[in-house]
Amino acid sequence: MPSYYAENLSGHRLRRCYELATPRIVQYLRAEIDHVRSRLSPGDEVLELGCGYGRVLSELTGDAGRLVGIDTAVESLRLARQTMSPGMACQYFDMDASAMSFRDDQFDVVLCLQNGIAAFCVDREQLVREAVRVCRPGGRVIFSSYAKGFWDHRLEWFELQAAHGLIGTIDREATREGVIVCYDGFEAGYVRAEDFRQLWQQLGLVPEINEVDGSATFCESVVG
């Protein structure tokens, strides 16, 4: 749903969603970043797909080398550049993650976190193919989604966002089985471990799947 985020949930509005995070959501977001940190080496060139206002990359300063973020929401990219710390080796580009203009084999690590694989609403196979294409041999692609058992906490967070007018009123009848649906057209699903495994195998990748913190499902691979 790139148009929804670009038109309705970008920049300061997107940042407000994270400011509303409950303690359990804050723990989940921290666990995701800590897991990524465990995969990084000093000097790594890191690309984040769907970087938003720079929340994740700002946390990775000092853990890697060059940091690059792409997104289709211009307001989020503008906020990321405005709030970037002095001296931070980071660049932000307006770019579609499923059709990137980067050359092949350019990054050591490619990230797609916080359910981007579902939230982008693009062809998932093409998204992962592009991530692998721009990743160097021996590098790592890292994707994450919500863990199935995290549903209640996730739904509570989205209810807070709806209550503050950041997303539309939640459609209670349509919202179930891991999919949140709002009357204004917002819809957010997730990717199960078995879905990740099937997708990776279709692409000839060896999946490494981990559930972290009981909140996030990670699927990653070393690029051959």
Short mmCIF file of C-alpha atoms in Angstrom, two decimals, residues 12-130:
data_model
loop_
_atom_site.label_atom_id
_atom_site.label_comp_id
_atom_site.label_asym_id
_atom_site.label_seq_id
_atom_site.Cartn_x
_atom_site.Cartn_y
_atom_site.Cartn_z
CA HIS A 12 5.32 13.37 11.32
CA ARG A 13 2.13 11.29 11.22
CA LEU A 14 4.16 8.11 10.85
CA ARG A 15 6.50 9.14 13.65
CA ARG A 16 3.47 9.77 15.86
CA CYS A 17 2.46 6.11 15.42
CA TYR A 18 5.71 5.07 17.06
CA GLU A 19 5.39 7.69 19.78
CA LEU A 20 2.10 5.99 20.72
CA ALA A 21 3.74 2.58 21.07
CA THR A 22 2.88 0.69 24.25
CA PRO A 23 5.72 -0.69 26.39
CA ARG A 24 5.31 -4.12 24.78
CA ILE A 25 5.54 -2.60 21.29
CA VAL A 26 8.63 -0.64 22.32
CA GLN A 27 10.17 -3.92 23.48
CA TYR A 28 9.33 -5.52 20.12
CA LEU A 29 10.85 -2.65 18.13
CA ARG A 30 14.01 -2.79 20.26
CA ALA A 31 14.27 -6.57 19.82
CA GLU A 32 14.15 -6.17 16.04
CA ILE A 33 16.99 -3.66 16.05
CA ASP A 34 19.06 -5.72 18.49
CA HIS A 35 18.69 -8.76 16.22
CA VAL A 36 19.84 -6.76 13.21
CA ARG A 37 22.81 -5.42 15.16
CA SER A 38 23.89 -8.99 15.87
CA ARG A 39 24.16 -9.52 12.10
CA LEU A 40 26.24 -6.42 11.29
CA SER A 41 29.98 -5.91 11.06
CA PRO A 42 31.88 -2.60 11.16
CA GLY A 43 32.19 -1.21 7.66
CA ASP A 44 29.12 -3.03 6.27
CA GLU A 45 27.19 -1.11 3.65
CA VAL A 46 23.55 -1.44 4.68
CA LEU A 47 20.39 -0.80 2.68
CA GLU A 48 16.96 -0.54 4.32
CA LEU A 49 13.86 -1.03 2.18
CA GLY A 50 10.97 1.12 3.41
CA CYS A 51 13.06 3.26 5.74
CA GLY A 52 10.26 5.68 6.65
CA TYR A 53 11.55 8.64 8.65
CA GLY A 54 14.86 6.90 9.46
CA ARG A 55 13.87 5.26 12.75
CA VAL A 56 15.91 2.08 12.22
CA LEU A 57 18.94 3.51 10.43
CA SER A 58 19.42 6.19 13.07
CA GLU A 59 19.79 3.36 15.61
CA LEU A 60 22.42 1.57 13.51
CA THR A 61 24.86 4.46 13.33
CA GLY A 62 28.18 3.16 14.61
CA ASP A 63 27.30 -0.50 14.03
CA ALA A 64 28.07 -0.44 10.30
CA GLY A 65 29.58 1.77 7.62
CA ARG A 66 27.48 3.42 4.92
CA LEU A 67 23.74 3.42 5.60
CA VAL A 68 21.19 3.87 2.81
CA GLY A 69 17.41 4.05 3.11
CA ILE A 70 14.76 4.05 0.40
CA ASP A 71 11.04 4.77 0.57
CA THR A 72 8.24 6.04 -1.66
CA ALA A 73 6.86 8.47 0.93
CA VAL A 74 8.48 11.84 0.21
CA GLU A 75 7.37 13.39 3.53
CA SER A 76 9.01 10.57 5.48
CA LEU A 77 12.25 10.95 3.55
CA ARG A 78 12.21 14.70 4.14
CA LEU A 79 11.81 14.15 7.90
CA ALA A 80 14.60 11.55 7.88
CA ARG A 81 16.99 14.03 6.28
CA GLN A 82 15.95 16.85 8.61
CA THR A 83 16.45 14.81 11.78
CA MET A 84 19.62 12.99 10.72
CA SER A 85 22.41 13.34 13.28
CA PRO A 86 25.45 15.41 12.24
CA GLY A 87 28.13 13.21 10.75
CA MET A 88 25.76 10.27 10.19
CA ALA A 89 26.91 8.32 7.11
CA CYS A 90 23.42 7.88 5.72
CA GLN A 91 21.66 8.64 2.44
CA TYR A 92 17.94 8.57 1.68
CA PHE A 93 16.37 8.03 -1.74
CA ASP A 94 12.84 8.07 -3.18
CA MET A 95 12.75 4.62 -4.73
CA ASP A 96 10.46 1.62 -5.21
CA ALA A 97 11.93 -1.38 -3.36
CA SER A 98 10.60 -3.79 -5.98
CA ALA A 99 12.35 -1.97 -8.86
CA MET A 100 15.52 -0.40 -7.50
CA SER A 101 17.95 1.61 -9.60
CA PHE A 102 20.99 0.42 -7.64
CA ARG A 103 23.53 -1.71 -9.50
CA ASP A 104 23.99 -5.40 -8.68
CA ASP A 105 26.08 -6.53 -5.69
CA GLN A 106 26.23 -3.11 -4.01
CA PHE A 107 25.38 -3.78 -0.34
CA ASP A 108 26.58 -6.14 2.38
CA VAL A 109 23.24 -6.23 4.19
CA VAL A 110 19.73 -5.54 2.88
CA LEU A 111 16.99 -5.02 5.46
CA CYS A 112 13.22 -5.11 5.14
CA LEU A 113 11.90 -4.89 8.68
CA GLN A 114 8.74 -4.31 10.69
CA ASN A 115 6.46 -6.18 8.29
CA GLY A 116 7.51 -4.25 5.20
CA ILE A 117 7.18 -7.37 3.07
CA ALA A 118 3.42 -7.27 3.72
CA ALA A 119 2.92 -3.52 4.16
CA PHE A 120 4.47 -2.52 0.82
CA CYS A 121 1.72 -4.38 -1.07
CA VAL A 122 4.07 -5.29 -3.92
CA ASP A 123 4.88 -8.67 -5.43
CA ARG A 124 6.77 -10.43 -2.63
CA GLU A 125 8.81 -12.63 -4.92
CA GLN A 126 9.98 -9.60 -6.91
CA LEU A 127 10.77 -7.72 -3.68
CA VAL A 128 13.03 -10.48 -2.38
CA ARG A 129 14.64 -10.96 -5.83
CA GLU A 130 15.57 -7.27 -5.85
#
